[in-house]
Amino acid sequence: MSARVVVLISGAGSNAAALLDAAAEPGYGATVVAVGADRRGAGGLALAQEAGVETFTVPFADYGDRGEWNAALSERLDAYRPDLVVSAGFMRIIGAEVLARHTVVNIHPALLPAFPGAHAVRDALAYGVKVTGATAHFADSGVDTGPVIDQVAVRVEPGDDTASLHERIKSVERRMLVDVVGRLAREGWSVQDRQVSLGGPGIRQSPSTEYVAEENR
Ligand code: GAR
């Protein structure tokens, strides 16, 4: 059995592309069943279509308020019955009704809890840190506050600007994301007092779907 994954993006979708490539390999343990975006024309949608994967958009501007948009997103996600939703450069806050129904993994281009929010790379540079990185975590109702699954460090080099630093972060972030999603899918996970464990009994405290890796059933 392969875990069903829906990937949410807002932009170029290089992380989504890495997941699509990985999921095409036998034994990866996860299948990308759809890629969704909050805007029409997000670059990653074309990549998904080329890979033969379904795409959908839930444009924020089409809805009256955040609640309506979240309800629409929740409905679209439900239709794909995902075991995991991966927010890979999805620049929207995912609301409680979605989080109550789906396990959402988010990636963030900083070592959380440092530099949460939409401008993590810029904020890290402005602070003058010498090391930053990327984090994969389960989404909760806060902004980049959920339990950490994995992190990788990246050195800030003299002369870095936001673009050069973000590119170096993205190259390690992609590998981390592929590794994390594959392991969650193959091994299952548990979360206890913010401590995320992969494998083991495969009992999940939260979020809400029933997926555990087959060998742990
Ligand atoms: C990634 O670096 C991701 O961590 C970041 O957007 C980039 C998306 O790149 N997400 C955030 O900043 C969320 N706060 P991609 O579209 O090429 O995958």
Short mmCIF file of C-alpha atoms and ligand atoms in Angstrom, two decimals:
data_model
loop_
_atom_site.label_atom_id
_atom_site.label_comp_id
_atom_site.label_asym_id
_atom_site.label_seq_id
_atom_site.Cartn_x
_atom_site.Cartn_y
_atom_site.Cartn_z
CA MET A 1 0.00 0.00 0.00
CA SER A 2 1.20 3.44 -0.88
CA ALA A 3 0.32 6.51 1.19
CA ARG A 4 -1.82 9.04 -0.66
CA VAL A 5 -0.21 12.48 -0.66
CA VAL A 6 -1.64 15.81 -1.79
CA VAL A 7 0.94 18.57 -2.24
CA LEU A 8 -0.05 22.23 -1.83
CA ILE A 9 2.04 24.94 -3.50
CA SER A 10 1.93 28.65 -4.26
CA GLY A 11 4.90 29.12 -6.57
CA ALA A 12 7.63 27.41 -8.53
CA GLY A 13 7.06 24.04 -6.93
CA SER A 14 10.64 22.76 -6.88
CA ASN A 15 9.90 20.85 -3.68
CA ALA A 16 6.72 19.42 -5.21
CA ALA A 17 8.75 18.38 -8.26
CA ALA A 18 11.25 16.55 -6.05
CA LEU A 19 8.38 14.68 -4.38
CA LEU A 20 6.84 13.79 -7.74
CA ASP A 21 10.20 12.36 -8.87
CA ALA A 22 10.68 10.40 -5.65
CA ALA A 23 7.13 9.06 -5.67
CA ALA A 24 7.68 7.68 -9.18
CA GLU A 25 10.29 5.28 -7.76
CA PRO A 26 9.03 1.85 -6.74
CA GLY A 27 9.31 1.32 -3.01
CA TYR A 28 9.11 4.99 -2.07
CA GLY A 29 5.90 4.30 -0.20
CA ALA A 30 3.94 7.41 -1.17
CA THR A 31 1.98 8.41 -4.25
CA VAL A 32 1.24 12.05 -5.10
CA VAL A 33 -2.45 11.92 -5.97
CA ALA A 34 -2.85 15.66 -6.60
CA VAL A 35 -1.05 18.98 -6.51
CA GLY A 36 -3.14 22.00 -5.47
CA ALA A 37 -2.42 25.72 -5.45
CA ASP A 38 -3.93 28.89 -4.06
CA ARG A 39 -3.36 30.65 -7.37
CA ARG A 40 -3.89 29.84 -11.01
CA GLY A 41 -0.67 29.56 -12.95
CA ALA A 42 1.55 28.53 -10.01
CA GLY A 43 4.59 27.04 -11.81
CA GLY A 44 4.41 23.74 -9.97
CA LEU A 45 0.96 22.98 -11.43
CA ALA A 46 2.44 22.61 -14.91
CA LEU A 47 5.15 20.31 -13.55
CA ALA A 48 2.48 18.11 -11.97
CA GLN A 49 0.44 18.00 -15.17
CA GLU A 50 3.56 16.96 -17.10
CA ALA A 51 3.98 14.15 -14.59
CA GLY A 52 0.38 13.07 -15.21
CA VAL A 53 -0.78 14.09 -11.73
CA GLU A 54 -4.13 15.78 -11.13
CA THR A 55 -4.07 19.45 -10.21
CA PHE A 56 -6.57 21.84 -8.64
CA THR A 57 -6.67 25.47 -7.56
CA VAL A 58 -8.48 27.12 -4.68
CA PRO A 59 -7.72 30.80 -5.37
CA PHE A 60 -8.07 32.89 -2.25
CA ALA A 61 -9.55 35.79 -4.24
CA ASP A 62 -12.51 33.64 -5.32
CA TYR A 63 -13.90 33.42 -1.77
CA GLY A 64 -15.55 35.97 0.47
CA ASP A 65 -13.38 35.38 3.50
CA ARG A 66 -10.80 33.08 5.06
CA GLY A 67 -13.48 30.76 6.47
CA GLU A 68 -15.09 30.17 3.09
CA TRP A 69 -11.71 29.62 1.48
CA ASN A 70 -10.71 27.12 4.15
CA ALA A 71 -14.00 25.25 3.74
CA ALA A 72 -13.40 25.04 -0.01
CA LEU A 73 -9.84 23.84 0.50
CA SER A 74 -11.02 21.25 3.01
CA GLU A 75 -13.63 19.95 0.57
CA ARG A 76 -11.10 19.65 -2.25
CA LEU A 77 -8.66 17.82 0.00
CA ASP A 78 -11.36 15.44 1.28
CA ALA A 79 -12.08 14.34 -2.27
CA TYR A 80 -8.55 12.94 -2.60
CA ARG A 81 -8.66 11.04 0.74
CA PRO A 82 -5.03 11.92 1.48
CA ASP A 83 -3.03 10.18 4.18
CA LEU A 84 -0.74 13.22 4.18
CA VAL A 85 -1.07 16.77 2.93
CA VAL A 86 2.29 18.41 2.23
CA SER A 87 2.46 22.18 2.30
CA ALA A 88 5.53 22.75 0.10
CA GLY A 89 5.82 26.48 -0.36
CA PHE A 90 2.10 27.04 0.22
CA MET A 91 2.02 30.64 1.40
CA ARG A 92 -1.35 30.54 3.21
CA ILE A 93 -2.31 29.74 6.75
CA ILE A 94 -4.23 26.49 6.75
CA GLY A 95 -7.31 26.73 8.96
CA ALA A 96 -8.46 24.59 11.86
CA GLU A 97 -11.12 22.70 9.90
CA VAL A 98 -8.49 21.45 7.47
CA LEU A 99 -6.06 20.57 10.27
CA ALA A 100 -8.80 18.67 12.10
CA ARG A 101 -9.37 16.46 9.08
CA HIS A 102 -5.90 16.06 7.61
CA THR A 103 -2.31 15.50 8.67
CA VAL A 104 -0.40 18.44 7.22
CA VAL A 105 3.40 18.49 6.89
CA ASN A 106 4.87 21.94 6.27
CA ILE A 107 8.36 22.90 5.19
CA HIS A 108 9.91 26.16 6.21
CA PRO A 109 13.19 27.76 5.06
CA ALA A 110 14.67 28.40 8.52
CA LEU A 111 15.57 26.50 11.67
CA LEU A 112 12.33 26.91 13.62
CA PRO A 113 11.48 28.33 16.06
CA ALA A 114 13.78 30.99 14.58
CA PHE A 115 12.33 33.15 11.83
CA PRO A 116 8.74 31.90 11.37
CA GLY A 117 6.48 33.56 8.83
CA ALA A 118 6.56 34.43 5.17
CA HIS A 119 10.02 36.05 4.99
CA ALA A 120 12.23 33.59 6.83
CA VAL A 121 15.27 33.84 4.56
CA ARG A 122 15.22 37.63 4.47
CA ASP A 123 14.71 37.80 8.24
CA ALA A 124 17.60 35.42 8.95
CA LEU A 125 19.96 37.44 6.74
CA ALA A 126 18.85 40.70 8.32
CA TYR A 127 19.48 39.27 11.80
CA GLY A 128 23.00 38.31 10.76
CA VAL A 129 22.89 34.63 11.70
CA LYS A 130 25.78 32.48 10.47
CA VAL A 131 23.75 29.28 10.26
CA THR A 132 20.16 28.87 9.13
CA GLY A 133 18.46 25.98 7.35
CA ALA A 134 15.17 24.25 6.73
CA THR A 135 12.56 22.58 8.92
CA ALA A 136 9.90 19.97 8.24
CA HIS A 137 7.14 20.00 10.83
CA PHE A 138 3.54 18.99 11.38
CA ALA A 139 1.29 22.00 10.94
CA ASP A 140 -0.80 23.14 13.87
CA SER A 141 -3.00 26.19 14.35
CA GLY A 142 -0.05 28.55 14.89
CA VAL A 143 2.30 30.06 12.33
CA ASP A 144 5.15 27.54 11.87
CA THR A 145 4.75 26.29 15.45
CA GLY A 146 3.94 22.59 15.04
CA PRO A 147 6.07 19.61 16.15
CA VAL A 148 9.39 19.37 14.32
CA ILE A 149 9.98 16.26 12.21
CA ASP A 150 13.44 17.09 10.85
CA GLN A 151 15.83 19.98 10.30
CA VAL A 152 18.94 20.62 8.23
CA ALA A 153 21.48 23.41 8.72
CA VAL A 154 22.87 25.67 6.01
CA ARG A 155 25.75 28.14 6.53
CA VAL A 156 25.26 31.74 5.54
CA GLU A 157 28.18 32.70 3.28
CA PRO A 158 29.73 36.17 3.00
CA GLY A 159 28.01 38.04 0.19
CA ASP A 160 24.81 35.96 0.35
CA ASP A 161 21.62 37.73 -0.62
CA THR A 162 18.11 36.41 -0.09
CA ALA A 163 18.03 34.68 -3.48
CA SER A 164 21.41 32.93 -3.20
CA LEU A 165 20.77 31.80 0.37
CA HIS A 166 17.27 30.58 -0.42
CA GLU A 167 18.56 28.54 -3.38
CA ARG A 168 21.11 26.79 -1.15
CA ILE A 169 18.43 26.16 1.48
CA LYS A 170 16.07 24.78 -1.15
CA SER A 171 18.63 22.29 -2.42
CA VAL A 172 18.91 20.65 1.03
CA GLU A 173 15.25 21.24 1.87
CA ARG A 174 14.15 19.16 -1.11
CA ARG A 175 16.23 16.20 0.00
CA MET A 176 14.93 16.49 3.55
CA LEU A 177 11.32 16.66 2.34
CA VAL A 178 11.69 13.60 0.14
CA ASP A 179 13.29 11.70 3.01
CA VAL A 180 10.68 12.80 5.57
CA VAL A 181 7.62 12.05 3.45
CA GLY A 182 9.01 8.66 2.44
CA ARG A 183 9.75 7.73 6.04
CA LEU A 184 6.37 8.93 7.33
CA ALA A 185 4.71 6.88 4.61
CA ARG A 186 6.77 3.73 5.08
CA GLU A 187 7.26 3.72 8.83
CA GLY A 188 4.34 5.64 10.36
CA TRP A 189 4.86 8.09 13.21
CA SER A 190 3.80 9.16 16.63
CA VAL A 191 3.75 12.53 18.38
CA GLN A 192 4.05 12.79 22.14
CA ASP A 193 4.53 16.15 23.87
CA ARG A 194 5.88 17.65 20.63
CA GLN A 195 8.38 14.80 20.21
CA VAL A 196 7.96 13.24 16.79
CA SER A 197 9.04 9.62 16.46
CA LEU A 198 9.15 7.75 13.20
CA GLY A 199 8.41 4.06 13.11
CA GLY A 200 7.69 2.31 16.39
CA PRO A 201 4.11 1.45 17.17
CA GLY A 202 2.82 3.83 14.53
CA ILE A 203 0.21 5.27 16.85
CA ARG A 204 -0.62 8.81 15.99
CA GLN A 205 -1.99 11.24 18.51
CA SER A 206 -2.73 13.91 16.00
CA PRO A 207 -3.74 14.99 13.46
CA SER A 208 -6.73 13.05 12.44
CA THR A 209 -6.60 10.55 9.61
CA GLU A 210 -6.16 6.85 10.20
CA TYR A 211 -2.98 6.25 8.27
CA VAL A 212 -0.15 4.23 9.74
CA ALA A 213 2.41 2.40 7.68
CA GLU A 214 1.27 -1.04 6.66
CA GLU A 215 3.94 -2.88 8.60
CA ASN A 216 2.72 -1.14 11.74
CA ARG A 217 -0.94 -1.98 11.37
C1 GAR B 1 10.47 26.71 0.09
O1 GAR B 1 11.76 27.15 0.44
C2 GAR B 1 9.61 26.64 1.32
O2 GAR B 1 10.28 26.29 2.49
C3 GAR B 1 9.12 28.07 1.41
O3 GAR B 1 8.81 28.40 0.08
C4 GAR B 1 9.75 27.74 -0.78
C5 GAR B 1 8.99 27.12 -1.92
O4 GAR B 1 9.84 26.80 -2.97
N1 GAR B 1 7.98 28.16 2.29
C6 GAR B 1 7.79 29.20 3.10
O5 GAR B 1 8.50 30.18 3.12
C7 GAR B 1 6.58 29.05 4.00
N2 GAR B 1 6.63 29.99 5.07
P1 GAR B 1 9.31 25.91 -4.21
O6 GAR B 1 7.99 26.52 -4.68
O7 GAR B 1 10.38 26.02 -5.24
O8 GAR B 1 9.13 24.51 -3.70
#
